[in-house]
PDB file of C-alpha atoms in Angstrom:
ATOM      1  CA  GLU A   1     124.733 202.494  34.636  1.00 50.00           C
ATOM      2  CA  PRO A   2     122.654 199.302  34.984  1.00 53.00           C
ATOM      3  CA  THR A   3     124.254 196.377  36.754  1.00 53.00           C
ATOM      4  CA  ASP A   4     123.264 192.775  37.321  1.00 57.00           C
ATOM      5  CA  HIS A   5     122.607 191.471  40.821  1.00 60.00           C
ATOM      6  CA  CYS A   6     122.207 187.932  42.096  1.00 64.00           C
ATOM      7  CA  LEU A   7     119.697 187.215  44.884  1.00 64.00           C
ATOM      8  CA  MET A   8     120.211 183.950  46.750  1.00 65.00           C
ATOM      9  CA  ALA A   9     117.788 182.318  49.178  1.00 64.00           C
ATOM     10  CA  PRO A  10     117.843 179.091  51.226  1.00 58.00           C
ATOM     11  CA  SER A  11     114.677 177.798  49.525  1.00 66.00           C
ATOM     12  CA  LYS A  12     112.239 178.598  46.753  1.00 71.00           C
ATOM     13  CA  GLU A  13     109.503 179.520  49.254  1.00 69.00           C
ATOM     14  CA  ILE A  14     111.736 182.101  50.944  1.00 70.00           C
ATOM     15  CA  PHE A  15     112.810 183.473  47.563  1.00 73.00           C
ATOM     16  CA  GLU A  16     109.191 183.939  46.476  1.00 76.00           C
ATOM     17  CA  ALA A  17     108.326 185.570  49.802  1.00 76.00           C
ATOM     18  CA  VAL A  18     111.210 188.033  49.398  1.00 74.00           C
ATOM     19  CA  CYS A  19     110.127 188.850  45.846  1.00 78.00           C
ATOM     20  CA  ASP A  20     106.567 189.492  46.996  1.00 79.00           C
ATOM     21  CA  LYS A  21     107.837 191.781  49.750  1.00 78.00           C
ATOM     22  CA  LEU A  22     110.023 193.707  47.299  1.00 77.00           C
ATOM     23  CA  GLU A  23     107.063 194.189  44.973  1.00 79.00           C
ATOM     24  CA  GLU A  24     105.026 195.462  47.899  1.00 78.00           C
ATOM     25  CA  ILE A  25     107.759 197.954  48.812  1.00 80.00           C
ATOM     26  CA  LEU A  26     107.973 199.167  45.206  1.00 77.00           C
ATOM     27  CA  GLU A  27     104.217 199.649  45.076  1.00 75.00           C
ATOM     28  CA  THR A  28     104.312 201.540  48.363  1.00 71.00           C
ATOM     29  CA  ASN A  29     107.078 203.832  47.114  1.00 65.00           C
ATOM     30  CA  SER A  30     105.206 204.517  43.899  1.00 60.00           C
ATOM     31  CA  THR A  31     102.099 205.351  45.902  1.00 57.00           C
ATOM     32  CA  GLN A  32     104.091 207.759  48.057  1.00 54.00           C
ATOM     33  CA  ASN A  33     105.355 209.524  44.958  1.00 50.00           C
ATOM     34  CA  PHE A  34     101.784 210.331  43.925  1.00 48.00           C
ATOM     35  CA  GLY A  35     101.021 211.698  47.387  1.00 49.00           C
ATOM     36  CA  GLU A  36      98.429 209.090  48.279  1.00 50.00           C
ATOM     37  CA  PRO A  37      98.105 207.799  51.874  1.00 49.00           C
ATOM     38  CA  THR A  38     100.238 204.800  52.801  1.00 48.00           C
ATOM     39  CA  ASP A  39     100.043 202.057  55.395  1.00 49.00           C
ATOM     40  CA  GLN A  40     102.640 203.899  57.482  1.00 47.00           C
ATOM     41  CA  ASP A  41     100.421 206.973  57.562  1.00 50.00           C
ATOM     42  CA  ASP A  42      97.519 204.787  58.667  1.00 50.00           C
ATOM     43  CA  ASN A  43      99.666 203.250  61.409  1.00 49.00           C
ATOM     44  CA  ASP A  44     100.768 206.682  62.645  1.00 49.00           C
ATOM     45  CA  GLU A  45      97.173 207.890  62.641  1.00 51.00           C
ATOM     46  CA  SER A  46      95.972 204.806  64.520  1.00 50.00           C
ATOM     47  CA  PHE A  47      98.814 205.267  67.047  1.00 47.00           C
ATOM     48  CA  GLU A  48      97.744 208.842  67.689  1.00 49.00           C
ATOM     49  CA  ASN A  49      94.108 207.768  67.957  1.00 51.00           C
ATOM     50  CA  ASP A  50      95.030 205.098  70.503  1.00 50.00           C
ATOM     51  CA  ILE A  51      96.835 207.702  72.620  1.00 47.00           C
ATOM     52  CA  GLU A  52      93.934 210.121  72.415  1.00 47.00           C
ATOM     53  CA  SER A  53      91.402 207.408  73.282  1.00 47.00           C
ATOM     54  CA  ASP A  54      93.369 206.246  76.330  1.00 58.00           C
ATOM     55  CA  GLY A  55      93.562 209.669  77.934  1.00 68.00           C
ATOM     56  CA  SER A  56      94.593 210.137  81.534  1.00 78.00           C
ATOM     57  CA  MET A  57      93.532 208.127  84.554  1.00 80.00           C
ATOM     58  CA  LEU A  58      92.531 211.368  86.269  1.00 85.00           C
ATOM     59  CA  ASP A  59      90.039 212.400  83.569  1.00 86.00           C
ATOM     60  CA  PHE A  60      86.419 212.374  84.665  1.00 86.00           C
ATOM     61  CA  PRO A  61      84.520 209.491  82.969  1.00 85.00           C
ATOM     62  CA  TYR A  62      81.936 211.539  81.100  1.00 85.00           C
ATOM     63  CA  GLY A  63      79.139 209.357  79.798  1.00 83.00           C
ATOM     64  CA  GLY A  64      80.021 206.528  82.149  1.00 83.00           C
ATOM     65  CA  SER A  65      77.612 204.637  84.350  1.00 87.00           C
ATOM     66  CA  ASN A  66      76.954 205.523  87.981  1.00 89.00           C
ATOM     67  CA  LEU A  67      79.116 202.579  89.049  1.00 90.00           C
ATOM     68  CA  THR A  68      81.985 203.819  86.873  1.00 89.00           C
ATOM     69  CA  ILE A  69      81.761 207.314  88.358  1.00 91.00           C
ATOM     70  CA  PHE A  70      81.575 205.874  91.878  1.00 92.00           C
ATOM     71  CA  PHE A  71      84.740 203.821  91.454  1.00 90.00           C
ATOM     72  CA  HIS A  72      86.438 206.802  89.801  1.00 89.00           C
ATOM     73  CA  PHE A  73      86.093 208.851  92.997  1.00 92.00           C
ATOM     74  CA  VAL A  74      86.860 205.914  95.293  1.00 92.00           C
ATOM     75  CA  LEU A  75      90.039 205.026  93.409  1.00 91.00           C
ATOM     76  CA  TYR A  76      91.050 208.608  92.654  1.00 92.00           C
ATOM     77  CA  PRO A  77      93.826 208.772  95.333  1.00 92.00           C
ATOM     78  CA  LEU A  78      95.369 205.556  93.980  1.00 91.00           C
ATOM     79  CA  LYS A  79      95.043 206.812  90.408  1.00 91.00           C
ATOM     80  CA  ALA A  80      96.707 210.080  91.378  1.00 92.00           C
ATOM     81  CA  LEU A  81      99.655 208.242  92.951  1.00 93.00           C
ATOM     82  CA  MET A  82     100.139 206.138  89.823  1.00 91.00           C
ATOM     83  CA  HIS A  83      99.710 209.160  87.572  1.00 90.00           C
ATOM     84  CA  PHE A  84     102.435 211.170  89.287  1.00 91.00           C
ATOM     85  CA  THR A  85     104.869 208.288  89.925  1.00 93.00           C
ATOM     86  CA  ILE A  86     104.745 206.632  86.474  1.00 91.00           C
ATOM     87  CA  PRO A  87     106.070 208.845  83.648  1.00 89.00           C
ATOM     88  CA  ASP A  88     103.793 208.977  80.610  1.00 86.00           C
ATOM     89  CA  VAL A  89     105.663 207.666  77.555  1.00 84.00           C
ATOM     90  CA  ARG A  90     102.793 208.494  75.157  1.00 78.00           C
ATOM     91  CA  VAL A  91     103.644 212.205  74.838  1.00 77.00           C
ATOM     92  CA  LEU A  92     104.009 213.250  71.177  1.00 74.00           C
ATOM     93  CA  ASP A  93     105.714 216.191  69.520  1.00 73.00           C
ATOM     94  CA  ASN A  94     104.181 218.505  66.931  1.00 74.00           C
ATOM     95  CA  HIS A  95     104.834 215.954  64.183  1.00 71.00           C
ATOM     96  CA  GLY A  96     103.130 213.102  66.026  1.00 68.00           C
ATOM     97  CA  PHE A  97     106.292 211.231  67.069  1.00 73.00           C
ATOM     98  CA  PRO A  98     106.955 210.031  70.646  1.00 73.00           C
ATOM     99  CA  ILE A  99     109.372 212.296  72.502  1.00 78.00           C
ATOM    100  CA  SER A 100     110.071 210.013  75.453  1.00 77.00           C
ATOM    101  CA  SER A 101     113.676 208.958  75.841  1.00 82.00           C
ATOM    102  CA  PHE A 102     115.023 205.538  76.742  1.00 84.00           C
ATOM    103  CA  SER A 103     115.654 206.603  80.338  1.00 89.00           C
ATOM    104  CA  ILE A 104     112.053 207.800  80.747  1.00 88.00           C
ATOM    105  CA  ALA A 105     110.744 204.518  79.324  1.00 88.00           C
ATOM    106  CA  LEU A 106     113.043 202.606  81.677  1.00 92.00           C
ATOM    107  CA  VAL A 107     111.818 204.540  84.716  1.00 93.00           C
ATOM    108  CA  SER A 108     108.204 204.071  83.633  1.00 91.00           C
ATOM    109  CA  SER A 109     108.677 200.308  83.224  1.00 90.00           C
ATOM    110  CA  PHE A 110     110.381 200.063  86.619  1.00 93.00           C
ATOM    111  CA  MET A 111     107.593 201.996  88.373  1.00 93.00           C
ATOM    112  CA  CYS A 112     104.985 199.800  86.705  1.00 89.00           C
ATOM    113  CA  LEU A 113     106.747 196.764  88.155  1.00 87.00           C
ATOM    114  CA  VAL A 114     106.820 198.408  91.582  1.00 92.00           C
ATOM    115  CA  TRP A 115     103.073 199.019  91.487  1.00 90.00           C
ATOM    116  CA  LEU A 116     102.447 195.466  90.282  1.00 84.00           C
ATOM    117  CA  ILE A 117     104.495 194.101  93.189  1.00 84.00           C
ATOM    118  CA  LEU A 118     102.672 196.271  95.734  1.00 89.00           C
ATOM    119  CA  GLY A 119      99.267 195.413  94.302  1.00 86.00           C
ATOM    120  CA  SER A 120     100.014 191.676  94.175  1.00 81.00           C
ATOM    121  CA  TYR A 121     101.295 191.685  97.767  1.00 85.00           C
ATOM    122  CA  ALA A 122      98.241 193.561  99.032  1.00 88.00           C
ATOM    123  CA  MET A 123      95.881 191.266  97.139  1.00 86.00           C
ATOM    124  CA  VAL A 124      97.516 188.037  98.330  1.00 83.00           C
ATOM    125  CA  SER A 125      97.635 189.213 101.954  1.00 87.00           C
ATOM    126  CA  SER A 126      93.992 190.283 101.836  1.00 89.00           C
ATOM    127  CA  LEU A 127      92.904 186.987 100.291  1.00 87.00           C
ATOM    128  CA  GLU A 128      94.785 184.967 102.919  1.00 85.00           C
ATOM    129  CA  THR A 129      93.059 186.902 105.704  1.00 89.00           C
ATOM    130  CA  LEU A 130      89.690 186.543 103.995  1.00 88.00           C
ATOM    131  CA  ALA A 131      90.223 182.801 103.562  1.00 87.00           C
ATOM    132  CA  ASP A 132      90.987 182.436 107.283  1.00 88.00           C
ATOM    133  CA  LEU A 133      87.877 184.403 108.243  1.00 90.00           C
ATOM    134  CA  LEU A 134      85.610 182.392 105.916  1.00 87.00           C
ATOM    135  CA  ASN A 135      87.326 179.087 106.723  1.00 87.00           C
ATOM    136  CA  ILE A 136      88.234 178.480 103.078  1.00 84.00           C
ATOM    137  CA  PRO A 137      91.367 176.463 102.252  1.00 82.00           C
ATOM    138  CA  VAL A 138      94.213 178.720 101.205  1.00 79.00           C
ATOM    139  CA  ALA A 139      94.981 176.430  98.261  1.00 77.00           C
ATOM    140  CA  VAL A 140      91.486 177.006  96.852  1.00 82.00           C
ATOM    141  CA  VAL A 141      91.843 180.777  97.113  1.00 85.00           C
ATOM    142  CA  GLY A 142      95.329 180.656  95.596  1.00 82.00           C
ATOM    143  CA  ALA A 143      94.269 178.503  92.627  1.00 80.00           C
ATOM    144  CA  THR A 144      91.151 180.549  91.884  1.00 82.00           C
ATOM    145  CA  VAL A 145      90.871 184.190  92.923  1.00 84.00           C
ATOM    146  CA  SER A 146      94.552 184.868  93.610  1.00 83.00           C
ATOM    147  CA  ALA A 147      95.727 183.190  90.395  1.00 82.00           C
ATOM    148  CA  ALA A 148      93.207 185.132  88.319  1.00 80.00           C
ATOM    149  CA  GLY A 149      94.054 188.427  90.017  1.00 79.00           C
ATOM    150  CA  THR A 150      97.822 188.132  89.636  1.00 76.00           C
ATOM    151  CA  SER A 151      97.407 187.024  86.000  1.00 81.00           C
ATOM    152  CA  LEU A 152      95.212 190.005  85.119  1.00 81.00           C
ATOM    153  CA  PRO A 153      98.158 192.179  83.939  1.00 79.00           C
ATOM    154  CA  ASN A 154      99.328 189.316  81.708  1.00 81.00           C
ATOM    155  CA  TYR A 155      95.825 189.007  80.310  1.00 83.00           C
ATOM    156  CA  ILE A 156      95.665 192.720  79.486  1.00 84.00           C
ATOM    157  CA  ALA A 157      99.098 192.654  77.827  1.00 83.00           C
ATOM    158  CA  SER A 158      98.202 189.575  75.755  1.00 84.00           C
ATOM    159  CA  LYS A 159      94.833 191.086  74.818  1.00 84.00           C
ATOM    160  CA  CYS A 160      96.454 194.320  73.588  1.00 83.00           C
ATOM    161  CA  ALA A 161      99.034 192.359  71.586  1.00 83.00           C
ATOM    162  CA  ALA A 162      96.368 190.110  70.046  1.00 81.00           C
ATOM    163  CA  GLU A 163      94.207 193.086  69.056  1.00 81.00           C
ATOM    164  CA  LYS A 164      97.181 194.549  67.170  1.00 79.00           C
ATOM    165  CA  GLY A 165      97.636 191.282  65.274  1.00 76.00           C
ATOM    166  CA  LEU A 166     100.687 190.186  67.301  1.00 79.00           C
ATOM    167  CA  GLY A 167      99.509 186.671  68.064  1.00 74.00           C
ATOM    168  CA  ASN A 168     103.012 185.324  68.670  1.00 79.00           C
ATOM    169  CA  MET A 169     103.654 188.030  71.256  1.00 84.00           C
ATOM    170  CA  ALA A 170     100.387 187.253  73.034  1.00 82.00           C
ATOM    171  CA  VAL A 171     101.160 183.530  73.271  1.00 80.00           C
ATOM    172  CA  SER A 172     104.796 184.164  74.212  1.00 84.00           C
ATOM    173  CA  ASN A 173     103.680 186.529  76.963  1.00 84.00           C
ATOM    174  CA  ALA A 174     101.429 183.846  78.450  1.00 79.00           C
ATOM    175  CA  PHE A 175     104.156 181.189  78.431  1.00 81.00           C
ATOM    176  CA  GLY A 176     106.895 183.599  79.452  1.00 84.00           C
ATOM    177  CA  SER A 177     104.955 184.854  82.464  1.00 82.00           C
ATOM    178  CA  ASN A 178     104.305 181.324  83.713  1.00 79.00           C
ATOM    179  CA  THR A 179     107.939 180.378  83.165  1.00 84.00           C
ATOM    180  CA  PHE A 180     108.986 183.436  85.164  1.00 84.00           C
ATOM    181  CA  ASN A 181     106.511 182.590  87.939  1.00 81.00           C
ATOM    182  CA  ILE A 182     107.815 179.049  88.311  1.00 82.00           C
ATOM    183  CA  MET A 183     111.534 179.706  87.965  1.00 86.00           C
ATOM    184  CA  VAL A 184     111.938 183.165  89.528  1.00 85.00           C
ATOM    185  CA  ALA A 185     108.815 183.992  91.529  1.00 80.00           C
ATOM    186  CA  LEU A 186     109.129 180.645  93.329  1.00 83.00           C
ATOM    187  CA  GLY A 187     112.851 179.968  92.998  1.00 87.00           C
ATOM    188  CA  LEU A 188     114.135 183.322  94.243  1.00 87.00           C
ATOM    189  CA  PRO A 189     112.074 183.440  97.505  1.00 85.00           C
ATOM    190  CA  TRP A 190     112.946 179.820  98.219  1.00 85.00           C
ATOM    191  CA  MET A 191     116.633 180.527  97.715  1.00 88.00           C
ATOM    192  CA  LEU A 192     116.546 183.596  99.970  1.00 87.00           C
ATOM    193  CA  TYR A 193     114.528 181.885 102.711  1.00 86.00           C
ATOM    194  CA  THR A 194     116.617 178.696 102.755  1.00 86.00           C
ATOM    195  CA  SER A 195     119.758 180.848 102.736  1.00 87.00           C
ATOM    196  CA  PHE A 196     118.919 183.386 105.425  1.00 86.00           C
ATOM    197  CA  GLY A 197     115.589 182.345 106.986  1.00 82.00           C
ATOM    198  CA  THR A 198     116.597 178.786 107.866  1.00 82.00           C
ATOM    199  CA  ASN A 199     120.342 179.421 108.106  1.00 83.00           C
ATOM    200  CA  PHE A 200     121.071 177.300 105.007  1.00 84.00           C
ATOM    201  CA  GLN A 201     118.975 174.388 106.310  1.00 84.00           C
ATOM    202  CA  PRO A 202     116.269 172.584 104.262  1.00 84.00           C
ATOM    203  CA  TYR A 203     112.686 173.759 104.661  1.00 81.00           C
ATOM    204  CA  HIS A 204     110.404 170.929 105.861  1.00 79.00           C
ATOM    205  CA  ALA A 205     107.104 172.735 106.485  1.00 76.00           C
ATOM    206  CA  LEU A 206     105.923 172.758 102.860  1.00 73.00           C
ATOM    207  CA  ARG A 207     102.531 171.046 102.577  1.00 72.00           C
ATOM    208  CA  ASN A 208     101.415 169.041  99.551  1.00 69.00           C
ATOM    209  CA  ASP A 209      97.904 170.502  99.081  1.00 67.00           C
ATOM    210  CA  GLY A 210      97.600 168.827  95.682  1.00 70.00           C
ATOM    211  CA  ILE A 211     100.758 170.353  94.208  1.00 75.00           C
ATOM    212  CA  LEU A 212     101.745 167.144  92.403  1.00 80.00           C
ATOM    213  CA  GLU A 213      98.313 166.753  90.821  1.00 82.00           C
ATOM    214  CA  THR A 214      98.313 170.414  89.768  1.00 81.00           C
ATOM    215  CA  VAL A 215     101.703 170.052  88.080  1.00 83.00           C
ATOM    216  CA  ILE A 216     100.479 166.967  86.196  1.00 87.00           C
ATOM    217  CA  ILE A 217      97.400 168.901  85.013  1.00 87.00           C
ATOM    218  CA  LEU A 218      99.645 171.785  83.929  1.00 84.00           C
ATOM    219  CA  PHE A 219     101.801 169.507  81.793  1.00 88.00           C
ATOM    220  CA  ALA A 220      98.709 167.813  80.329  1.00 90.00           C
ATOM    221  CA  VAL A 221      97.138 171.115  79.283  1.00 88.00           C
ATOM    222  CA  LEU A 222     100.465 172.278  77.854  1.00 86.00           C
ATOM    223  CA  GLY A 223     100.659 169.075  75.818  1.00 90.00           C
ATOM    224  CA  ILE A 224      97.118 169.626  74.525  1.00 90.00           C
ATOM    225  CA  PHE A 225      98.023 173.169  73.491  1.00 86.00           C
ATOM    226  CA  VAL A 226     101.162 172.076  71.627  1.00 87.00           C
ATOM    227  CA  ILE A 227      99.259 169.309  69.824  1.00 91.00           C
ATOM    228  CA  ASN A 228      96.413 171.645  68.821  1.00 88.00           C
ATOM    229  CA  VAL A 229      98.700 174.376  67.526  1.00 84.00           C
ATOM    230  CA  THR A 230     100.879 171.894  65.634  1.00 89.00           C
ATOM    231  CA  MET A 231      97.925 170.134  64.005  1.00 90.00           C
ATOM    232  CA  SER A 232      96.323 173.448  62.999  1.00 87.00           C
ATOM    233  CA  GLY A 233      99.490 174.738  61.338  1.00 86.00           C
ATOM    234  CA  PHE A 234     100.266 177.210  64.131  1.00 79.00           C
ATOM    235  CA  LYS A 235      96.938 178.964  63.740  1.00 81.00           C
ATOM    236  CA  LEU A 236      94.564 179.776  66.584  1.00 78.00           C
ATOM    237  CA  TYR A 237      90.830 179.279  66.164  1.00 86.00           C
ATOM    238  CA  ARG A 238      87.853 180.191  68.284  1.00 88.00           C
ATOM    239  CA  TRP A 239      87.229 176.588  69.282  1.00 90.00           C
ATOM    240  CA  HIS A 240      90.722 176.538  70.800  1.00 89.00           C
ATOM    241  CA  ALA A 241      89.716 179.306  73.185  1.00 87.00           C
ATOM    242  CA  ILE A 242      86.445 177.556  74.038  1.00 92.00           C
ATOM    243  CA  LEU A 243      88.339 174.330  74.748  1.00 92.00           C
ATOM    244  CA  TYR A 244      90.788 176.009  77.116  1.00 90.00           C
ATOM    245  CA  ILE A 245      88.029 177.892  78.939  1.00 91.00           C
ATOM    246  CA  ILE A 246      86.181 174.598  79.477  1.00 93.00           C
ATOM    247  CA  LEU A 247      89.401 172.989  80.734  1.00 91.00           C
ATOM    248  CA  TYR A 248      89.943 175.869  83.155  1.00 89.00           C
ATOM    249  CA  ILE A 249      86.389 175.589  84.510  1.00 90.00           C
ATOM    250  CA  ALA A 250      86.929 171.842  84.964  1.00 90.00           C
ATOM    251  CA  TYR A 251      90.178 172.581  86.792  1.00 88.00           C
ATOM    252  CA  LEU A 252      88.430 175.011  89.146  1.00 86.00           C
ATOM    253  CA  ILE A 253      85.760 172.417  89.921  1.00 88.00           C
ATOM    254  CA  TYR A 254      88.480 169.844  90.609  1.00 86.00           C
ATOM    255  CA  VAL A 255      90.377 172.170  92.943  1.00 83.00           C
ATOM    256  CA  VAL A 256      87.272 173.103  94.933  1.00 82.00           C
ATOM    257  CA  LEU A 257      86.119 169.493  95.274  1.00 84.00           C
ATOM    258  CA  TYR A 258      89.605 168.181  96.071  1.00 78.00           C
ATOM    259  CA  GLN A 259      90.404 170.759  98.736  1.00 70.00           C
ATOM    260  CA  THR A 260      86.989 170.733 100.405  1.00 66.00           C
TER     261      THR A 260
END
């Protein structure tokens, strides 16, 4: 028996967007009834293709360059440790659906964090020793090589999100990681050291090394980003990326000249 329904929306734009989405769903359902491929089927197929293309870290790089094969054997022990300590959440069943449970995904995420912590600690310690041997200011190494190395996982995560069309996730990951670095990665060690290392006494050995100027530059670049995104209607263009790369190169030049 047909009935009348009333659809309410906060604005005309939202109402039209909902109507367009409903029409799209109806068209998709009608296409499924005729047995034609749908967007969901394409997404499932692309998901399976992504898993197959990634493969395992232990697979031999057939068709790779000599340098790729060389680093494969050099890094094989480290790859093996990661392979056997991080559960693979990409395992699919016979129907192509992931079979990993929430607990497995949680353990995998935790082990990834453990390896990131170990790798970051080893990299920072090595760079500090290298800076002492080459007589390079630690601030220069921290603002250049160390910053780029510790931000590499964030870059990979943002790149993967951007390639899948998740631009908001890519930008949020960049801002969220920096917010975490400032508030937790700095705040938590300071709290622990001033609580137990100095017996609840203030720490007076912190050197300036251009920290104030760096913070001012950070806020300036953040302001430029907000203005650009707002003026462009929250759309990212190629010239935005070129602008930020130029600003980063200028920042590196400033740090090297200021510290040396």
